[in-house]
CSV table of C-alpha atoms in Angstrom, one decimal:
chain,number,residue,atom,x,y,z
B,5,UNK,CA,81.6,80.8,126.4
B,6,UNK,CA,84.7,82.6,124.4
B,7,UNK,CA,83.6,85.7,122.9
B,8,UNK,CA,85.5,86.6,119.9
B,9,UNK,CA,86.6,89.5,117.5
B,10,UNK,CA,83.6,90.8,115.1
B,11,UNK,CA,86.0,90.3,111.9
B,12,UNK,CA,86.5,86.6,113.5
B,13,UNK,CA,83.2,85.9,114.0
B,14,UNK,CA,81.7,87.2,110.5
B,15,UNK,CA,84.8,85.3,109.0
B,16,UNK,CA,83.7,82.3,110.8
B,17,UNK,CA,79.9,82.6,109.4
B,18,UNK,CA,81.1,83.2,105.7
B,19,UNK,CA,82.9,79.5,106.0
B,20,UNK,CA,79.4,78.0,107.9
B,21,UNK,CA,77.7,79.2,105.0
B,22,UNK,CA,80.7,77.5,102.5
B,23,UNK,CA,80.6,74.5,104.6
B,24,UNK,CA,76.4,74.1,104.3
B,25,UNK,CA,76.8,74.5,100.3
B,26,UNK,CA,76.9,78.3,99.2
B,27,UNK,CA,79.7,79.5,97.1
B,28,UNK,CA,81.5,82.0,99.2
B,29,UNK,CA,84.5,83.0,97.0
B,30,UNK,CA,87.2,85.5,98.9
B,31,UNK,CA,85.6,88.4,97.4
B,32,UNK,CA,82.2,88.4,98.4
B,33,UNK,CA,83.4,87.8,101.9
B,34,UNK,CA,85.7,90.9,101.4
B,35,UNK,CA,82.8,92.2,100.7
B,36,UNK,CA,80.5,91.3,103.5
B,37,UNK,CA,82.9,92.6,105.9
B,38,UNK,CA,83.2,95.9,103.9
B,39,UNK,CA,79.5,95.9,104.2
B,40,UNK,CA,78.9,95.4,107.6
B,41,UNK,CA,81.5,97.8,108.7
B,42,UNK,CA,79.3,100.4,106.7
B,43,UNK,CA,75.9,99.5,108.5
B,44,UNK,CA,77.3,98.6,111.5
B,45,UNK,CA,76.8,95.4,114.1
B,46,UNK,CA,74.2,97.6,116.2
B,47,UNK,CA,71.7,96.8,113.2
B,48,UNK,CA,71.0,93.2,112.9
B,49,UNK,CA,68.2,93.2,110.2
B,50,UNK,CA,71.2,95.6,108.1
B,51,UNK,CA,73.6,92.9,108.8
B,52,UNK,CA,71.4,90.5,107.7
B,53,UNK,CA,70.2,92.1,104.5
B,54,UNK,CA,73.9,93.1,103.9
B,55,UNK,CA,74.7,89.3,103.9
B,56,UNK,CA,72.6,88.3,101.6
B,57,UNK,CA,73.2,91.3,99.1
B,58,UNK,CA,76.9,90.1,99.2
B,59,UNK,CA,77.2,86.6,100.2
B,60,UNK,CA,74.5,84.9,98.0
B,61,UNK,CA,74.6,83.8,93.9
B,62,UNK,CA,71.2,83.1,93.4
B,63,UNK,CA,67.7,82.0,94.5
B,64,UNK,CA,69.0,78.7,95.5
B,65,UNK,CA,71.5,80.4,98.4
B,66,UNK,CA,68.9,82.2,100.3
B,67,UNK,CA,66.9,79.4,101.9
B,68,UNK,CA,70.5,77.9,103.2
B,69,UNK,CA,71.5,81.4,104.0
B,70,UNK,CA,67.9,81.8,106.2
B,71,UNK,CA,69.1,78.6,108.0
B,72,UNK,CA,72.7,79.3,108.9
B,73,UNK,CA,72.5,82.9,110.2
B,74,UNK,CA,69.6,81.7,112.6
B,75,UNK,CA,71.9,78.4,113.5
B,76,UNK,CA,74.9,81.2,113.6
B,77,UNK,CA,73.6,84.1,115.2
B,78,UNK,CA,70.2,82.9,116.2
B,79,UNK,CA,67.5,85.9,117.1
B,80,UNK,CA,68.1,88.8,114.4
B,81,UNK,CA,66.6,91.0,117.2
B,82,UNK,CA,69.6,91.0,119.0
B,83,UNK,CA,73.3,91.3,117.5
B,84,UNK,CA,76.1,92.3,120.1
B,85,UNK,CA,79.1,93.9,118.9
B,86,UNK,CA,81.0,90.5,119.4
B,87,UNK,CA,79.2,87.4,119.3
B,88,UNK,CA,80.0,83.9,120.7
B,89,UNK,CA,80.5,81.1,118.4
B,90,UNK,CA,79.5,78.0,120.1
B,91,UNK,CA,76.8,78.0,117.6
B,92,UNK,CA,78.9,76.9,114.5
B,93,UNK,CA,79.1,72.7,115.6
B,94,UNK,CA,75.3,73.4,114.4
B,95,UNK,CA,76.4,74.2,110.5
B,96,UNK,CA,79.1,71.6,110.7
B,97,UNK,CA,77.8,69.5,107.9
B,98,UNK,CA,75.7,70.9,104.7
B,99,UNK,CA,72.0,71.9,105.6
B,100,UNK,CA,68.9,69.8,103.2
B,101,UNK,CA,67.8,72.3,100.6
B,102,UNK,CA,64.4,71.9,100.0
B,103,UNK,CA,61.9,73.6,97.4
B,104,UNK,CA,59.4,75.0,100.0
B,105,UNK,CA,58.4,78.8,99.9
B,106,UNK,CA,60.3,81.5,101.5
B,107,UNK,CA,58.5,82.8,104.8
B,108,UNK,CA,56.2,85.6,104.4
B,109,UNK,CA,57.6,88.9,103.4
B,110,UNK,CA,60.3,86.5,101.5
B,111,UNK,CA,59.1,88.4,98.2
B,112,UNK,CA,60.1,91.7,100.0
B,113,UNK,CA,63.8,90.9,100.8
B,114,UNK,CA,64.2,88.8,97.7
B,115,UNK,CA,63.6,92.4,96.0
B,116,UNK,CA,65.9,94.2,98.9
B,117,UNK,CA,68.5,91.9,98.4
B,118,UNK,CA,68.3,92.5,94.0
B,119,UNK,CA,68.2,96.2,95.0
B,120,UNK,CA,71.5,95.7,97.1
B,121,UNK,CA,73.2,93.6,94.1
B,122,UNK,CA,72.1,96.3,91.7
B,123,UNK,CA,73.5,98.9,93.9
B,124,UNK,CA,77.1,96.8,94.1
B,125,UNK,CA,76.9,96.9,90.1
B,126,UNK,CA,76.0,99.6,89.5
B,127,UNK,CA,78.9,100.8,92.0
B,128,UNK,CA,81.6,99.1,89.4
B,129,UNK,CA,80.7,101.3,86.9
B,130,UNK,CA,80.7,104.8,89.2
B,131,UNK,CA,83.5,107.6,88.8
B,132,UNK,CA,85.8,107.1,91.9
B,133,UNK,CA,85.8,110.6,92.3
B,134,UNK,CA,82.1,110.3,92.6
B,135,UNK,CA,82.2,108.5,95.1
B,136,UNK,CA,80.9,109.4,99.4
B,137,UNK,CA,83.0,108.1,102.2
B,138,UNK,CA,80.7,104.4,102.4
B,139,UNK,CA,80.8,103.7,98.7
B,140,UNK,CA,84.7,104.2,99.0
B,141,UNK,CA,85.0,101.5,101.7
B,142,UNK,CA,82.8,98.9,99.7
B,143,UNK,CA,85.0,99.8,96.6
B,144,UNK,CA,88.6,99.8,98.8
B,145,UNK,CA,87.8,95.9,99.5
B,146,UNK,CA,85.9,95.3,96.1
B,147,UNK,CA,89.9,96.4,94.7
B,148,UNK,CA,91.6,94.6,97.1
B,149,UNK,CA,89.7,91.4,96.0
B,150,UNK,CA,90.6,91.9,92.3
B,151,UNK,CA,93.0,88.9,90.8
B,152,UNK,CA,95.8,90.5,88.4
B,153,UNK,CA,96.5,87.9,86.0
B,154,UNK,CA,100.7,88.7,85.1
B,155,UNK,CA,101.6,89.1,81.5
B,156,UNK,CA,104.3,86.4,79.9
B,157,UNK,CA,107.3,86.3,78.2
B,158,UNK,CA,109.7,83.5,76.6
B,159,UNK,CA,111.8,82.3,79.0
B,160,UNK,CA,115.5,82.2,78.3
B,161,UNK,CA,116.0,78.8,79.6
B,162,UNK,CA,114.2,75.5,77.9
B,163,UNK,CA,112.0,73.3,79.9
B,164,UNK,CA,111.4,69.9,78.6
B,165,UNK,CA,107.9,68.9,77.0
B,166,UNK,CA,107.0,65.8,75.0
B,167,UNK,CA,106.7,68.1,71.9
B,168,UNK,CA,109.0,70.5,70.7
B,169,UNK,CA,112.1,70.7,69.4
B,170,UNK,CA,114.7,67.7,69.6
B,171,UNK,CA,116.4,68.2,73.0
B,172,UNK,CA,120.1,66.2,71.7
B,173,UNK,CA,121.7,66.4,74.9
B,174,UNK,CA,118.9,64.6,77.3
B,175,UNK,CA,118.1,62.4,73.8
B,176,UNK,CA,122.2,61.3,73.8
B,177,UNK,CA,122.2,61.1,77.6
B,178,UNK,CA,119.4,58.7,77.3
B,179,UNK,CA,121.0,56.6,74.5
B,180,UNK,CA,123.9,56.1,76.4
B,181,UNK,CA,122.3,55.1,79.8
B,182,UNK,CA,120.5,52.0,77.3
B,183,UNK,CA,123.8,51.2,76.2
B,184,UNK,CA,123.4,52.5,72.4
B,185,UNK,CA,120.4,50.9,72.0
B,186,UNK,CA,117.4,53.4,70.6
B,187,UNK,CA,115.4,54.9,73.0
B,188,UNK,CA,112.7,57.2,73.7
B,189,UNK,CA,113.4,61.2,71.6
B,190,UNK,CA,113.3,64.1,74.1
B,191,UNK,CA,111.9,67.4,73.2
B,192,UNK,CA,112.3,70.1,74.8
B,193,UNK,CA,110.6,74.0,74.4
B,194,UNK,CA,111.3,77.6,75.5
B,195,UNK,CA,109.6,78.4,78.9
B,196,UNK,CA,107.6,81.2,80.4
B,197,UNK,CA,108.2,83.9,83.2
B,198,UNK,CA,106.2,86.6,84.4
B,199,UNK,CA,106.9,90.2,82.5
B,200,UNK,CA,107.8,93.1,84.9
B,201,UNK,CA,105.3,95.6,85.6
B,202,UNK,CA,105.9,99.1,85.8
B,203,UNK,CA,103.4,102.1,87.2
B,204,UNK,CA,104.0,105.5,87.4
B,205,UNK,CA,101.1,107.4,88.8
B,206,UNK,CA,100.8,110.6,89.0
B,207,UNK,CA,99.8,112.4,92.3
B,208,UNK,CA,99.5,116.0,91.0
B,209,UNK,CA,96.5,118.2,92.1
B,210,UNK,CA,94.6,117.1,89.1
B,211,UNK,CA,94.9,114.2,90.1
B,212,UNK,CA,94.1,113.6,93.8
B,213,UNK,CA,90.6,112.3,93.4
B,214,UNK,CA,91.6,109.5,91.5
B,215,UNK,CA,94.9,109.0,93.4
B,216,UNK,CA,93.7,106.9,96.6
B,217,UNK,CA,92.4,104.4,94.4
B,218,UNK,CA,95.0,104.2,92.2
B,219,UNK,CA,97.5,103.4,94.8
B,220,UNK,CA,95.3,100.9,96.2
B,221,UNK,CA,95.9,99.4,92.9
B,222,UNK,CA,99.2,99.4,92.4
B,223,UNK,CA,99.5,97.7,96.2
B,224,UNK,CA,97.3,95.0,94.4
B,225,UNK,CA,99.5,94.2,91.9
B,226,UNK,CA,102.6,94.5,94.0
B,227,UNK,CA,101.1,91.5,95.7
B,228,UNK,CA,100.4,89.8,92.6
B,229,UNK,CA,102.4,87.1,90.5
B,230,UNK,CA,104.4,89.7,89.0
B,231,UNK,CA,107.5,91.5,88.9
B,232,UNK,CA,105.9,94.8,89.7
B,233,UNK,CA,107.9,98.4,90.7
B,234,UNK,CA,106.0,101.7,91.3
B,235,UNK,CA,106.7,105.2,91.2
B,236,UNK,CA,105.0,108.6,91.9
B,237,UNK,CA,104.9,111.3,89.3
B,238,UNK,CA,104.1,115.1,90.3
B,239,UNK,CA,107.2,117.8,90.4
B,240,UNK,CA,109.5,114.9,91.3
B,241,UNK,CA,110.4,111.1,90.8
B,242,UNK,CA,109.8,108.9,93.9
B,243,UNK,CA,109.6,104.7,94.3
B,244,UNK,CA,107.1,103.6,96.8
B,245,UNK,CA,107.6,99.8,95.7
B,246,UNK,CA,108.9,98.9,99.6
B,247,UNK,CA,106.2,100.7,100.8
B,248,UNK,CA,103.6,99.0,98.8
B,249,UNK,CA,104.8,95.9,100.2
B,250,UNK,CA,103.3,96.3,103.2
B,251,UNK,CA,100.2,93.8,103.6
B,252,UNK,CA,97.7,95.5,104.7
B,253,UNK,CA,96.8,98.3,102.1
B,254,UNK,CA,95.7,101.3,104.8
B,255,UNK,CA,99.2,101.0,106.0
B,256,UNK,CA,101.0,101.2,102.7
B,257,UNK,CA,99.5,103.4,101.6
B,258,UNK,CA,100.0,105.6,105.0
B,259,UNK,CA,103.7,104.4,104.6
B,260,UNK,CA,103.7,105.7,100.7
B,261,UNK,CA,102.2,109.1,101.6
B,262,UNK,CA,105.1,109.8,103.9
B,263,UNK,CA,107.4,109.1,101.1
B,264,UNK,CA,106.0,111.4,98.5
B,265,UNK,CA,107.0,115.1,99.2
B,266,UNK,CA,105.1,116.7,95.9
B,267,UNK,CA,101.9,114.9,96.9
B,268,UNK,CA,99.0,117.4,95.3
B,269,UNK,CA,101.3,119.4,93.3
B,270,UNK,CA,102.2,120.7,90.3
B,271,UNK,CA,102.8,118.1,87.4
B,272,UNK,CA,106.2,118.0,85.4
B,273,UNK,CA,105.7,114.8,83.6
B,274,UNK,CA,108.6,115.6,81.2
B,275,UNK,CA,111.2,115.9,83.6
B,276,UNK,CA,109.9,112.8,85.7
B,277,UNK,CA,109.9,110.3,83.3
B,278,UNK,CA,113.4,111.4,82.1
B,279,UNK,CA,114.6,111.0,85.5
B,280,UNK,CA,112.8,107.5,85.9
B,281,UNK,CA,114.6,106.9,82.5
B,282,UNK,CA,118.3,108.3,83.5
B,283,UNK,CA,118.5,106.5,87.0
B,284,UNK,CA,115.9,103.4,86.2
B,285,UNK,CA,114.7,102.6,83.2
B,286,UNK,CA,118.2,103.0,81.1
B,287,UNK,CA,119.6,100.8,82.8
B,288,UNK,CA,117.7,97.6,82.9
B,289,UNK,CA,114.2,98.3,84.7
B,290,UNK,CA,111.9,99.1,81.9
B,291,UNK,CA,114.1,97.1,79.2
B,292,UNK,CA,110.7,94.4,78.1
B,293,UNK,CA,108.6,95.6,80.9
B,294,UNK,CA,104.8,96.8,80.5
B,295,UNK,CA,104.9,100.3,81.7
B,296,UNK,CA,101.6,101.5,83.4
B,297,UNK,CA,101.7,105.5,83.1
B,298,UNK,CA,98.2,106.5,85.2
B,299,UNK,CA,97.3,110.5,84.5
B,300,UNK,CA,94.9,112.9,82.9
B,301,UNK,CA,98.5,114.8,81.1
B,302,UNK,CA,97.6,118.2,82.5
B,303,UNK,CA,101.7,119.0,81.8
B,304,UNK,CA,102.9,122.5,83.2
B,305,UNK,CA,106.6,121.9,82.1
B,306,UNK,CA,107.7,121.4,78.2
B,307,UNK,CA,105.3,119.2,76.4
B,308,UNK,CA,108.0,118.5,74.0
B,309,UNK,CA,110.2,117.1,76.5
B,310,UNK,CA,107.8,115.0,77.6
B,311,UNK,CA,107.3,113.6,73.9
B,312,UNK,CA,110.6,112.6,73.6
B,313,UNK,CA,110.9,111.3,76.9
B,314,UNK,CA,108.2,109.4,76.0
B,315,UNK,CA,109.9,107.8,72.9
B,316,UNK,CA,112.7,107.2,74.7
B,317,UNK,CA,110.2,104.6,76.9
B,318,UNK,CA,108.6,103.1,73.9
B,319,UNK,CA,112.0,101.9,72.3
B,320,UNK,CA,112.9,100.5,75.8
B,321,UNK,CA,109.3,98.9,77.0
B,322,UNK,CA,107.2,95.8,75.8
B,323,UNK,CA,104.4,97.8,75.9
B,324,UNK,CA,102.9,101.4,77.0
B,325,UNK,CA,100.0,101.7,78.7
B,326,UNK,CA,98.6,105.5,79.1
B,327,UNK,CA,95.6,105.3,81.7
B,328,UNK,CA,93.8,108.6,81.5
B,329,UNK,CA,90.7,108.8,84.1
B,330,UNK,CA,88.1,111.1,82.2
B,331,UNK,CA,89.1,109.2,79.2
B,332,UNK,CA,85.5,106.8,79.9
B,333,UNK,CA,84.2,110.0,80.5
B,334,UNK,CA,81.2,111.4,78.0
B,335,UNK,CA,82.8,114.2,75.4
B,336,UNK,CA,86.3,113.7,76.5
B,337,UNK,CA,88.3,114.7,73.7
B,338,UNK,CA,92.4,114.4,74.2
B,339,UNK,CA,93.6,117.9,73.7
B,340,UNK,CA,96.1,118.4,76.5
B,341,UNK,CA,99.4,119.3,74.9
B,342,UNK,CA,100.3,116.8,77.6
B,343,UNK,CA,98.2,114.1,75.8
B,344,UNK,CA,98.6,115.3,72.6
B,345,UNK,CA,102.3,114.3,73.1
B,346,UNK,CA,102.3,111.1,74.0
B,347,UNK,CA,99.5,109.6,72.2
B,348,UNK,CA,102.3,108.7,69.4
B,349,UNK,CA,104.3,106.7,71.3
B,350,UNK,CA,101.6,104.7,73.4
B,351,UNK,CA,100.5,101.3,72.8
B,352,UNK,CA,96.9,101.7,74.2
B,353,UNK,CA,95.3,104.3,75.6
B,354,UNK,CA,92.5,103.3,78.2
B,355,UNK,CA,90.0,105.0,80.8
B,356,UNK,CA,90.5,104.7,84.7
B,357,UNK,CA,88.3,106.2,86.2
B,358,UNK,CA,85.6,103.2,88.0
B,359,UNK,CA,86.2,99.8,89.0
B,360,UNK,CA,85.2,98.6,85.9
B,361,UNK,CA,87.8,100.4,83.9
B,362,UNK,CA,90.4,99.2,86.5
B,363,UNK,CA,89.5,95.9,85.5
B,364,UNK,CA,89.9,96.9,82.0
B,365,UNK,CA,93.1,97.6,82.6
B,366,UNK,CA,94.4,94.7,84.5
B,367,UNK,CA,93.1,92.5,81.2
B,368,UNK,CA,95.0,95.0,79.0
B,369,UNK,CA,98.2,94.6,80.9
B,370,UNK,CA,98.1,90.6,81.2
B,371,UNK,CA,97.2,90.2,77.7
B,372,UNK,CA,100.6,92.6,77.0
């Protein structure tokens, strides 16, 4: 009997439970493994309930979830750290659904399981600062799971399309492969491509609750369809796009924190962004791009500079995004001189502070 990894085999029962009907998207098994790292393998009844919080839709799922972690695991009295899996021949095929009532106490863990869901949406809309140790996990793979959808641009190049503009060159090249004789009209159009992404997050002091998250992501979009650099704002400029390429996100963002020197420090947004503009942005980077900037503007240097640094970025980028974190916060009114001088030369201005606001974002940006 091989005996395999606990990530392996909870992996293997998410695609049992696929293979005998229930939609299991990559998320909610991202987020079924978050779970059950929080409640631990020792608790089998927590596993279970954990499961069906994160793995089911609706009513329809439960009965074929009932039948598939029995077939997987068998006794819920008993769950070693790592189970076998000469079980899953047993869940090979899709199980019959039938319309017979739960087994008693089925009313109880229907309301458990709502409870759990509630709790999960409910945790979408909490302040990340907010936030213990377990909810952090649960939110770390909920982020991870989150599909950035890249903003567009015209292409420089035409692609051909059977409407458009006349395309005379393919159109002539075709008339004289007939011979002269008349043939079909090409049409061509101008393309799409992905728009560049740029975030500059700030890592001040102000800023650390809200900085974990943040980078987690910025690695998310990094691994999306677009173009996407990052950069680190406190008392000093750095790029942690190499980092962020790492695949796993613990280790990038391990390999980023030993690239930023002014991590929790003071904040000199001013000076940053002109020398993000001097050595980057000038010079091609931010030239169409959708620039991301993420911080509260707590400024300790010259608030002008930073206004005019600003403008300097708005005649250069697509689009300016300003995320502020206690800007979805009740009563928050922008009265940093920080804020207060660069709400003129941003495009939006948005809150990032929960998952939901991160989401926010992400539609903001792809719609740029």
């Amino acid at each position: 009997m091989t005996v395999n990894e606990p990530d392996e085999v909870l992996l293997g029962f998410t695609r049992a439970l696929r293979a005998a009907g229930v939609r299991v998207t990559q998320d909610r098994a991202a987020t079924f493994l978050a779970a059950a790292a929080i409640v631990g393998l020792t608790d089998p009844e927590a596993v279970y309930v954990a499961g069906r919080a994160t793995l089911c839709s609706g009513p329809d799922d439960l009965q074929r979830y009932d039948l598939v972690f029995e077939a997987w695991f068998g006794d819920r009295s008993e769950l070693p750290r790592t189970i076998p899996r000469e079980r899953k021949e047993d869940v090979a095929a899709p199980l019959p659904v039938t319309d017979e009532a739960d087994d008693a106490g089925g009313e109880g863990e229907r309301d458990l399981v709502n409870a759990a869901a509630s709790e999960v949406e409910i945790l979408r809309h909490r302040d990340v600062a907010a936030l213990d140790a377990a909810q952090k996990a649960i939110l770390d793979a909920m982020i991870r799971a989150l599909h950035p959808r890249a903003p567009q641009r015209r292409a420089a190049r035409h692609a051909p399309w059977r409407r458009g503009q006349v395309d005379l060159q393919r159109t002539l090249r075709s008339s004289l492969r007939l011979m002269g004789e008349p043939g079909q009209v090409r049409r061509r159009r101008r393309g799409t491509e992905p728009r560049r992404i740029i975030l500059l997050i700030d890592v001040s002091a102000s800023m650390r609750p809200y900085a974990d998250a943040l980078l987690r992501l910025a690695h998310t979009l990094v691994h999306s369809a677009s173009p996407v650099e990052a950069f680190t704002l406190g008392t000093r400029l750095t790029r942690i796009t190499t980092a962020l390429h790492a695949a796993d996100p613990d280790r990038a963002l391990v390999r980023a924190g030993d690239e930023v020197p002014d991590w929790a420090g003071g904040t000199r947004l001013g000076e940053t962004l002109e020398a993000f503009l001097d050595r980057w942005g000038a010079r091609g980077m931010a030239r169409g791009a959708v620039v991301v900037v993420f911080s509260d503007g707590w400024e300790r240097g010259d608030a002008q500079l930073l206004g005019e640094q600003m403008a300097r970025l708005g005649r250069l980028a697509h689009r300016v995004v300003w995320v502020n974190p206690h800007r979805g916060k009740d009563g928050y009114e922008p009265v940093q001189q920080g804020i207060v001088a660069v709400l003129p030369h941003c495009d939006d201005f948005v809150a990032g502070h929960s998952l939901r606001s991160f989401e926010q974002v992400l539609e903001v940006v792809a719609s740029a």
